[in-house]
Structure formats: structure tokens, C-alpha cells
C-alpha positions as a Markdown table, in Angstrom:
| # | Residue | x | y | z |
|---|---|---|---|---|
| 1 | Met | 30.8 | 29.3 | 180.2 |
| 2 | Pro | 33.4 | 32.0 | 180.7 |
| 3 | Ser | 32.2 | 35.5 | 181.2 |
| 4 | Thr | 32.5 | 38.1 | 178.5 |
| 5 | Ser | 35.1 | 39.9 | 180.6 |
| 6 | Thr | 37.1 | 36.7 | 181.0 |
| 7 | Lys | 37.0 | 36.1 | 177.2 |
| 8 | Ala | 38.2 | 39.7 | 176.7 |
| 9 | Arg | 41.1 | 39.2 | 179.2 |
| 10 | Arg | 42.1 | 35.9 | 177.4 |
| 11 | Ala | 42.0 | 37.6 | 174.1 |
| 12 | Arg | 44.3 | 40.3 | 175.2 |
| 13 | Leu | 46.7 | 37.8 | 176.7 |
| 14 | Leu | 46.7 | 35.8 | 173.6 |
| 15 | Ala | 47.4 | 38.9 | 171.5 |
| 16 | Ala | 50.2 | 39.7 | 173.8 |
| 17 | Ala | 51.6 | 36.2 | 173.5 |
| 18 | Ala | 51.7 | 36.7 | 169.7 |
| 19 | Val | 53.8 | 39.8 | 169.9 |
| 20 | Ile | 55.9 | 39.0 | 172.8 |
| 21 | Pro | 58.4 | 36.7 | 171.0 |
| 22 | Ala | 59.3 | 39.6 | 168.5 |
| 23 | Leu | 59.4 | 42.0 | 171.3 |
| 24 | Phe | 61.9 | 40.0 | 173.2 |
| 25 | Leu | 64.1 | 39.5 | 170.2 |
| 26 | Ser | 64.6 | 43.3 | 170.4 |
| 27 | Ala | 64.3 | 43.8 | 174.1 |
| 28 | Cys | 66.5 | 41.1 | 175.2 |
| 29 | Gly | 68.8 | 40.8 | 172.3 |
| 30 | Ser | 69.9 | 44.5 | 171.9 |
| 31 | Pro | 73.5 | 45.0 | 172.3 |
| 32 | Val | 74.7 | 47.2 | 175.2 |
| 33 | Ala | 75.2 | 50.6 | 173.8 |
| 34 | Glu | 78.2 | 52.6 | 174.5 |
| 35 | Gly | 77.8 | 54.3 | 177.9 |
| 36 | Gly | 75.3 | 51.6 | 178.9 |
| 37 | Gly | 75.1 | 49.6 | 182.2 |
| 38 | Ala | 75.6 | 51.5 | 185.4 |
| 39 | Gly | 76.9 | 54.6 | 183.6 |
| 40 | Ala | 73.6 | 54.9 | 181.7 |
| 41 | Val | 71.8 | 56.4 | 184.8 |
| 42 | Asp | 73.8 | 59.7 | 184.6 |
| 43 | Gly | 71.7 | 61.0 | 181.7 |
| 44 | Ser | 74.3 | 60.5 | 179.0 |
| 45 | Gly | 72.5 | 57.8 | 177.1 |
| 46 | Gly | 73.0 | 54.1 | 176.7 |
| 47 | Thr | 71.3 | 51.0 | 177.6 |
| 48 | Leu | 69.1 | 50.4 | 180.8 |
| 49 | Ser | 68.7 | 46.8 | 182.0 |
| 50 | Ile | 65.4 | 46.1 | 183.6 |
| 51 | Ala | 65.4 | 43.3 | 186.2 |
| 52 | Thr | 62.0 | 41.4 | 186.0 |
| 53 | Gly | 61.1 | 37.9 | 186.9 |
| 54 | Gly | 60.4 | 34.4 | 185.6 |
| 55 | Thr | 58.9 | 34.0 | 182.1 |
| 56 | Gly | 55.7 | 32.5 | 183.6 |
| 57 | Gly | 54.8 | 35.6 | 185.5 |
| 58 | Val | 53.9 | 39.2 | 184.7 |
| 59 | Tyr | 57.2 | 41.1 | 185.4 |
| 60 | Tyr | 59.0 | 39.5 | 182.4 |
| 61 | Pro | 56.5 | 40.2 | 179.6 |
| 62 | Leu | 55.5 | 43.6 | 181.0 |
| 63 | Gly | 59.2 | 44.4 | 181.4 |
| 64 | Gly | 59.6 | 43.7 | 177.8 |
| 65 | Gly | 56.9 | 46.1 | 177.1 |
| 66 | Phe | 58.6 | 48.7 | 179.3 |
| 67 | Ala | 61.9 | 48.2 | 177.3 |
| 68 | Thr | 60.1 | 48.8 | 174.1 |
| 69 | Val | 58.5 | 52.0 | 175.2 |
| 70 | Ile | 61.8 | 53.3 | 176.7 |
| 71 | Arg | 63.6 | 52.5 | 173.4 |
| 72 | Glu | 60.9 | 54.3 | 171.4 |
| 73 | Asn | 60.3 | 57.3 | 173.6 |
| 74 | Val | 63.4 | 58.2 | 175.7 |
| 75 | Asp | 66.0 | 59.9 | 173.5 |
| 76 | Gly | 69.4 | 58.3 | 173.6 |
| 77 | Tyr | 68.3 | 55.2 | 175.4 |
| 78 | Asp | 67.9 | 51.5 | 174.7 |
| 79 | Ala | 66.6 | 49.0 | 177.2 |
| 80 | Thr | 66.9 | 45.2 | 177.8 |
| 81 | Val | 65.2 | 42.8 | 180.3 |
| 82 | Gln | 66.8 | 40.2 | 182.6 |
| 83 | Glu | 65.0 | 37.0 | 183.7 |
| 84 | Thr | 65.4 | 36.8 | 187.5 |
| 85 | Asn | 63.9 | 35.1 | 190.6 |
| 86 | Ala | 62.1 | 38.5 | 191.0 |
| 87 | Ser | 61.9 | 41.1 | 193.8 |
| 88 | Val | 64.8 | 40.2 | 196.2 |
| 89 | Asp | 67.2 | 39.3 | 193.4 |
| 90 | Asn | 66.0 | 42.5 | 191.5 |
| 91 | Met | 66.9 | 44.9 | 194.4 |
| 92 | Leu | 70.3 | 43.2 | 194.7 |
| 93 | Leu | 70.9 | 43.6 | 191.0 |
| 94 | Leu | 69.9 | 47.2 | 191.3 |
| 95 | Lys | 72.4 | 47.8 | 194.2 |
| 96 | Ser | 75.2 | 46.1 | 192.2 |
| 97 | Gly | 74.6 | 48.3 | 189.1 |
| 98 | Ala | 73.8 | 45.1 | 187.1 |
| 99 | Ala | 70.4 | 46.5 | 186.6 |
| 100 | Gln | 69.2 | 50.1 | 186.3 |
| 101 | Leu | 65.5 | 49.6 | 186.8 |
| 102 | Ala | 63.8 | 46.8 | 188.8 |
| 103 | Phe | 60.3 | 45.5 | 189.5 |
| 104 | Ser | 59.6 | 44.9 | 193.2 |
| 105 | Val | 56.6 | 44.1 | 195.4 |
| 106 | Gly | 55.9 | 46.7 | 198.2 |
| 107 | Asp | 57.1 | 44.4 | 201.0 |
| 108 | Val | 60.5 | 43.7 | 199.5 |
| 109 | Ala | 61.0 | 47.2 | 198.5 |
| 110 | Ala | 60.2 | 48.4 | 202.0 |
| 111 | Asp | 62.7 | 45.9 | 203.4 |
| 112 | Ala | 65.4 | 47.1 | 201.1 |
| 113 | Val | 64.8 | 50.7 | 202.1 |
| 114 | Glu | 64.8 | 50.0 | 205.7 |
| 115 | Gly | 67.7 | 47.5 | 205.6 |
| 116 | Val | 65.8 | 44.6 | 207.1 |
| 117 | Gly | 65.0 | 41.0 | 206.2 |
| 118 | Asp | 67.1 | 40.0 | 203.2 |
| 119 | Phe | 68.8 | 43.4 | 203.3 |
| 120 | Glu | 69.6 | 43.4 | 207.1 |
| 121 | Gly | 72.0 | 46.1 | 208.0 |
| 122 | Asp | 72.5 | 47.2 | 204.4 |
| 123 | Pro | 69.7 | 49.5 | 203.3 |
| 124 | Leu | 69.5 | 50.5 | 199.6 |
| 125 | Asp | 69.4 | 54.1 | 198.4 |
| 126 | Val | 66.6 | 53.7 | 196.0 |
| 127 | Cys | 63.3 | 55.4 | 195.0 |
| 128 | Ser | 60.1 | 54.5 | 193.1 |
| 129 | Leu | 59.2 | 55.6 | 189.6 |
| 130 | Gly | 55.7 | 54.8 | 190.5 |
| 131 | Asn | 53.2 | 52.1 | 191.5 |
| 132 | Val | 52.6 | 49.9 | 188.4 |
| 133 | Tyr | 49.9 | 47.3 | 189.5 |
| 134 | His | 49.0 | 45.1 | 192.4 |
| 135 | Asn | 50.4 | 41.7 | 193.1 |
| 136 | Phe | 47.9 | 39.2 | 194.4 |
| 137 | Leu | 49.3 | 36.3 | 196.5 |
| 138 | Gln | 47.6 | 33.3 | 194.9 |
| 139 | Pro | 47.9 | 30.1 | 196.8 |
| 140 | Val | 47.0 | 27.3 | 194.5 |
| 141 | Thr | 46.3 | 23.6 | 194.6 |
| 142 | Val | 44.2 | 21.0 | 192.7 |
| 143 | Lys | 41.0 | 19.3 | 193.7 |
| 144 | Asp | 42.3 | 16.0 | 194.7 |
| 145 | Thr | 44.5 | 17.3 | 197.4 |
| 146 | Gly | 41.5 | 18.3 | 199.5 |
| 147 | Ile | 43.4 | 21.6 | 200.6 |
| 148 | Gly | 41.0 | 24.4 | 201.2 |
| 149 | Ser | 42.9 | 26.6 | 203.6 |
| 150 | Val | 46.5 | 27.5 | 204.6 |
| 151 | Glu | 46.0 | 25.4 | 207.7 |
| 152 | Asp | 45.3 | 22.4 | 205.6 |
| 153 | Met | 48.9 | 22.7 | 204.2 |
| 154 | Lys | 50.3 | 21.3 | 207.4 |
| 155 | Gly | 52.2 | 18.1 | 206.6 |
| 156 | Lys | 51.9 | 18.7 | 202.8 |
| 157 | Val | 54.5 | 19.4 | 200.1 |
| 158 | Val | 54.3 | 23.1 | 199.4 |
| 159 | Ser | 56.2 | 25.4 | 197.2 |
| 160 | Val | 56.7 | 28.8 | 198.7 |
| 161 | Gly | 58.1 | 30.5 | 195.6 |
| 162 | Ala | 61.5 | 30.8 | 194.0 |
| 163 | Pro | 64.5 | 31.7 | 196.1 |
| 164 | Gly | 64.9 | 35.5 | 196.4 |
| 165 | Ser | 61.4 | 36.2 | 195.3 |
| 166 | Ala | 58.6 | 38.3 | 196.8 |
| 167 | Thr | 56.4 | 35.2 | 196.6 |
| 168 | Glu | 58.8 | 33.5 | 199.1 |
| 169 | Val | 58.6 | 36.5 | 201.5 |
| 170 | Ala | 54.8 | 36.8 | 201.4 |
| 171 | Ala | 54.2 | 33.1 | 201.5 |
| 172 | Val | 56.4 | 32.6 | 204.6 |
| 173 | Arg | 54.7 | 35.4 | 206.4 |
| 174 | Thr | 51.3 | 34.1 | 205.6 |
| 175 | Leu | 52.0 | 30.6 | 206.7 |
| 176 | Glu | 53.3 | 32.0 | 210.0 |
| 177 | Ala | 50.2 | 34.2 | 210.3 |
| 178 | Ala | 48.2 | 31.0 | 209.9 |
| 179 | Gly | 50.1 | 29.4 | 212.8 |
| 180 | Leu | 52.3 | 27.2 | 210.8 |
| 181 | Asp | 56.1 | 27.0 | 210.9 |
| 182 | Pro | 57.4 | 27.1 | 207.4 |
| 183 | Lys | 60.5 | 25.2 | 208.3 |
| 184 | Lys | 58.8 | 22.3 | 210.3 |
| 185 | Asp | 55.1 | 22.1 | 209.4 |
| 186 | Ile | 55.4 | 21.7 | 205.6 |
| 187 | Asp | 57.7 | 19.8 | 203.3 |
| 188 | Arg | 59.0 | 23.0 | 201.7 |
| 189 | Arg | 59.8 | 23.5 | 198.0 |
| 190 | Gln | 61.0 | 26.6 | 196.3 |
| 191 | Leu | 59.7 | 26.8 | 192.7 |
| 192 | Gly | 58.8 | 29.5 | 190.2 |
| 193 | Val | 55.3 | 29.7 | 189.0 |
| 194 | Ala | 55.9 | 27.6 | 185.9 |
| 195 | Glu | 57.6 | 24.9 | 187.8 |
| 196 | Thr | 54.8 | 25.1 | 190.5 |
| 197 | Val | 52.2 | 24.4 | 187.8 |
| 198 | Ala | 54.3 | 21.4 | 186.4 |
| 199 | Ala | 54.8 | 20.0 | 189.9 |
| 200 | Leu | 51.0 | 20.3 | 190.8 |
| 201 | Arg | 50.2 | 18.5 | 187.4 |
| 202 | Asp | 52.5 | 15.6 | 188.2 |
| 203 | Gly | 51.7 | 15.4 | 191.8 |
| 204 | Thr | 55.1 | 16.1 | 193.2 |
| 205 | Ile | 53.7 | 19.0 | 195.3 |
| 206 | Asp | 50.3 | 19.5 | 197.0 |
| 207 | Ala | 50.1 | 23.2 | 196.8 |
| 208 | Gly | 52.1 | 26.3 | 195.9 |
| 209 | Phe | 52.2 | 30.1 | 196.3 |
| 210 | Trp | 52.5 | 32.7 | 193.5 |
| 211 | Ser | 52.5 | 36.4 | 194.0 |
| 212 | Gly | 51.7 | 38.1 | 190.6 |
| 213 | Gly | 49.3 | 40.2 | 188.6 |
| 214 | Leu | 46.1 | 39.1 | 187.2 |
| 215 | Pro | 45.7 | 37.0 | 185.2 |
| 216 | Thr | 49.1 | 35.1 | 185.4 |
| 217 | Gly | 49.8 | 33.1 | 182.3 |
| 218 | Ala | 51.0 | 29.9 | 184.0 |
| 219 | Leu | 47.8 | 29.7 | 186.2 |
| 220 | Ile | 45.6 | 30.2 | 183.1 |
| 221 | Asp | 47.2 | 27.1 | 181.7 |
| 222 | Leu | 46.6 | 25.2 | 185.0 |
| 223 | Ala | 43.1 | 26.4 | 185.2 |
| 224 | Ala | 42.4 | 25.1 | 181.7 |
| 225 | Asp | 43.0 | 21.5 | 183.1 |
| 226 | Gly | 39.7 | 22.1 | 185.0 |
| 227 | Asp | 40.8 | 21.2 | 188.6 |
| 228 | Met | 42.7 | 24.3 | 189.8 |
| 229 | Val | 41.6 | 25.6 | 193.3 |
| 230 | Leu | 42.5 | 29.0 | 194.6 |
| 231 | Ile | 42.8 | 29.1 | 198.4 |
| 232 | Pro | 41.3 | 32.1 | 200.2 |
| 233 | Ile | 43.8 | 34.0 | 202.5 |
| 234 | Gly | 42.2 | 37.5 | 202.8 |
| 235 | Glu | 41.8 | 37.0 | 206.5 |
| 236 | Tyr | 45.6 | 37.3 | 207.0 |
| 237 | Ala | 45.9 | 40.7 | 205.3 |
| 238 | Ala | 45.2 | 42.7 | 208.4 |
| 239 | Pro | 47.6 | 40.8 | 210.7 |
| 240 | Leu | 50.3 | 41.0 | 208.1 |
| 241 | Ala | 49.7 | 44.8 | 207.7 |
| 242 | Gly | 49.8 | 45.3 | 211.5 |
| 243 | Lys | 53.1 | 43.4 | 211.8 |
| 244 | Tyr | 54.9 | 44.4 | 208.6 |
| 245 | Gly | 53.3 | 47.5 | 207.0 |
| 246 | Thr | 50.4 | 49.0 | 205.2 |
| 247 | Tyr | 51.6 | 47.5 | 201.8 |
| 248 | Tyr | 49.6 | 44.4 | 202.7 |
| 249 | Val | 45.8 | 44.7 | 201.9 |
| 250 | Glu | 42.9 | 42.4 | 201.4 |
| 251 | Asp | 41.5 | 42.3 | 197.9 |
| 252 | Asp | 39.6 | 39.8 | 195.7 |
| 253 | Ile | 40.7 | 37.9 | 192.7 |
| 254 | Pro | 37.6 | 38.6 | 190.7 |
| 255 | Ala | 35.2 | 35.8 | 189.6 |
| 256 | Gly | 36.1 | 34.7 | 186.1 |
| 257 | Thr | 39.7 | 35.7 | 186.3 |
| 258 | Tyr | 40.6 | 32.0 | 185.7 |
| 259 | Glu | 38.6 | 29.3 | 183.9 |
| 260 | Gly | 36.2 | 27.5 | 186.3 |
| 261 | Gln | 36.6 | 30.2 | 189.0 |
| 262 | Asp | 32.9 | 31.1 | 189.5 |
| 263 | Lys | 33.3 | 33.3 | 192.6 |
| 264 | Ala | 35.7 | 36.0 | 194.0 |
| 265 | Ile | 38.5 | 34.7 | 196.1 |
| 266 | Pro | 39.8 | 37.0 | 198.9 |
| 267 | Val | 43.6 | 37.1 | 199.1 |
| 268 | Val | 46.5 | 39.3 | 200.1 |
| 269 | Ala | 47.5 | 42.0 | 197.8 |
| 270 | Ser | 50.6 | 44.3 | 197.7 |
| 271 | Pro | 51.6 | 47.2 | 195.3 |
| 272 | Asn | 54.2 | 46.6 | 192.6 |
| 273 | Val | 56.6 | 49.4 | 192.0 |
| 274 | Leu | 59.4 | 50.2 | 189.5 |
| 275 | Val | 62.5 | 51.0 | 191.4 |
| 276 | Ala | 65.7 | 53.0 | 190.5 |
| 277 | Ser | 68.7 | 54.3 | 192.3 |
| 278 | Lys | 68.3 | 57.7 | 193.7 |
| 279 | Gln | 71.5 | 58.5 | 191.8 |
| 280 | Met | 69.7 | 58.2 | 188.4 |
| 281 | Asp | 69.6 | 61.6 | 186.6 |
| 282 | Glu | 66.4 | 63.4 | 187.6 |
| 283 | Gln | 65.5 | 64.2 | 184.1 |
| 284 | Leu | 65.9 | 60.6 | 183.0 |
| 285 | Gln | 63.7 | 59.5 | 185.9 |
| 286 | Gln | 61.1 | 61.9 | 184.7 |
| 287 | Asp | 61.4 | 60.9 | 181.0 |
| 288 | Ile | 61.1 | 57.3 | 181.9 |
| 289 | Thr | 58.0 | 57.8 | 184.0 |
| 290 | Ala | 56.3 | 60.0 | 181.5 |
| 291 | Ala | 57.0 | 57.4 | 178.7 |
| 292 | Leu | 55.6 | 54.5 | 180.7 |
| 293 | Phe | 52.4 | 56.2 | 182.0 |
| 294 | Asp | 51.7 | 58.1 | 178.6 |
| 295 | Lys | 51.9 | 54.8 | 176.7 |
| 296 | Lys | 49.6 | 52.8 | 179.0 |
| 297 | Glu | 47.4 | 51.6 | 176.2 |
| 298 | Gln | 50.4 | 50.2 | 174.4 |
| 299 | Leu | 51.4 | 48.4 | 177.5 |
| 300 | Val | 48.0 | 47.1 | 178.1 |
| 301 | Gln | 48.4 | 45.2 | 174.9 |
| 302 | Val | 51.4 | 43.5 | 176.3 |
| 303 | His | 49.8 | 42.5 | 179.6 |
| 304 | Pro | 46.3 | 43.5 | 181.1 |
| 305 | Ala | 48.0 | 44.3 | 184.5 |
| 306 | Ala | 49.2 | 47.5 | 182.9 |
| 307 | Ala | 45.6 | 48.8 | 183.0 |
| 308 | Glu | 46.3 | 49.7 | 186.7 |
| 309 | Leu | 48.9 | 52.5 | 185.7 |
| 310 | Asp | 47.4 | 55.7 | 187.1 |
| 311 | Pro | 49.5 | 58.8 | 187.3 |
| 312 | Ala | 47.0 | 60.3 | 189.9 |
| 313 | Thr | 47.9 | 57.7 | 192.5 |
| 314 | Ala | 51.2 | 56.2 | 191.4 |
| 315 | Gly | 53.2 | 58.4 | 193.5 |
| 316 | Glu | 51.2 | 57.9 | 196.7 |
| 317 | Leu | 53.4 | 55.4 | 198.5 |
| 318 | Gln | 54.3 | 55.4 | 202.2 |
| 319 | Phe | 56.9 | 52.7 | 202.2 |
| 320 | Ile | 59.3 | 54.1 | 199.6 |
| 321 | Glu | 60.2 | 57.7 | 198.4 |
| 322 | Thr | 59.1 | 58.6 | 194.9 |
| 323 | Cys | 61.9 | 59.6 | 192.7 |
| 324 | Ala | 62.3 | 63.3 | 192.3 |
| 325 | Gly | 61.9 | 63.2 | 188.6 |
| 326 | Ser | 58.9 | 60.9 | 188.8 |
| 327 | Lys | 57.4 | 63.2 | 191.3 |
| 328 | Lys | 57.6 | 66.1 | 188.8 |
| 329 | Tyr | 55.7 | 64.1 | 186.3 |
| 330 | Phe | 53.1 | 63.0 | 188.7 |
| 331 | Asp | 52.5 | 66.5 | 190.0 |
| 332 | Gly | 52.0 | 67.7 | 186.5 |
| 333 | Ala | 49.6 | 64.8 | 185.8 |
| 334 | Gly | 47.5 | 65.7 | 188.8 |
| 335 | Ser | 48.9 | 63.2 | 191.5 |
């Protein structure tokens, strides 16, 4: 039987699912106000576009919640969400001005700031409006594949996540840490989380990676089939942190997060941040940050991951500078 906490998480997610369609009719369908787009960051008002992720993950619904909170609490501003392939795409959209706010996992944000990896030689002048919640790298398979470790993926058909996603970055690094060559040792696929679940169900892949908050809706659906298996990878957190940065930590997916998961699974976690250009008006940075953190309980109703919003620690990031306006808010909130 699912635990009481599991039932409560499911109830919150179902409640969120009931309100999300209406939320997105407004968040996604709002016309761009005069002065919107790239010009909106100067503090003169308009529409802010939030780069999120795929509909099966956490960024998209939570981004819709962010859009609603901004619309209701930041004077002169509306907000919309963009469905994307997530972190790498989001940072590039931010750079181009096609988005004014973007979700990113810590490793991708750090690469963007340093001008390495997908941003080689072209660092982005961005800052963080705060740590939002932790992403958990969730390698998943089904019982009949017999895969119980990353090493078992050798010779198998494996999705490493959508192109341009933080999932892809972390999955490739984890495979390498386990001694596998992602180009030679697996039959590589690149699918989003919803497509990964569909492919596991029809047997076209043997395993897949997903980096997202807990619980992830698409994996809730897969777990309901009764044969989902989460693969432990916590042992690779320290090597990844040593090679790439302290934004990789070992953490557990708590027992009962998904149906049939009767024990905690150690995996690799990384902070999720909301990112903006340093050119954004300082008062606007502060107003957005205040709105999101002050309306935490409203956002928890959209997705349980928002329960991790904590102004006392949200500005304590070593891999990306906290936006000046956000820092003012966090300082006043006791950060």
C-alpha cells in the first residue's frame, strides 16, 4: 500500500493537474504586451517569457505557476511560458533575448557562465534569481530488461535525454564516470521524459535518464504500470563533483516517491535555478524574486517541488552570481 506521504503527494499532483489547463490558457496564450520581449527587462513593463522544458517534466507546469504569480504580483508585467528541450536550450534563448527568464540545472548554468561545454568560448552574462528546487537524475528501466546498474546498460538501447537538455549533460557524464563510452557502448537515443516512458512501454528502449524534480508526472504514470525500476547512481556524485563542480551531490529519491518504490534510491542531484540576464532592471529582479518566494504556498499547489523554495538559502550558490535585486530580497529575508 502507498504511504500516507505518497498519497498526499499524489493528491497534490492531481489537484495541480486539474488547474494547469486553465493556468496555461492564460500563461501560454497571453498576447505579448507593448514593450514586451527583450525590452521588458528594462523595468518599463511588458511581457516576460519563461523558458521551461517539456510538458512531462517539472519546469513546464511550475513555469506556468511562476507566470501566474508574476502576472498577479509584479505591477506592469505579464508572463508566458515556452515549452523547450530544457536547460541548454533555455540558456541560449535567454542569450538571444527570446526569453527573459529561464530554468536551468546547476551544471548547465555553470557551463554557461564559464563559457565551456555547449557554450565553449561564449560565456553568458547571466545571474540567478535563486535556487528553486533540486533536480534528481533518475535512471529508469523496467523489470524485464534485467538492468540494475549503469554498467548493465552496456550494449543496450538507452535514452540520454532530449538534445539540449540538462538530462543529456548529466547522463553522458554519469555514463563516463561508470566507465562507458556514450558514443560506442550504448545504442544512444535522445528522448524527452514522456517519450522515454512511451519507449520503455513499447520496448523500443531498454533504459532512459531523466533529470527532474520529485515526483515527475511521466514517471508517476510509468510506475503505475507496476514494473518501473529506478537505478541507483549515488556512487558517481563524488567523482562528478570532483571533475565538474560542487553542484553535483548525492541524494536519495525517498521511498514511496513512486508507486511500488519501497526503498530510498541514491542518485545524483543538482540545484535548479531561475536565471536572468544581468541587464535586467535591478528592481524588477527584486520584485520577481519577492513574488515567487512570498507566494510559495500558491506554487506548491501547482507542483510539490516548489516546497523547496527557501529564501534563507536560495542565494547561496557558488557556481553562478546571484542577481543584485534578488540578493537584496534574500538579505532582507535572512539569507
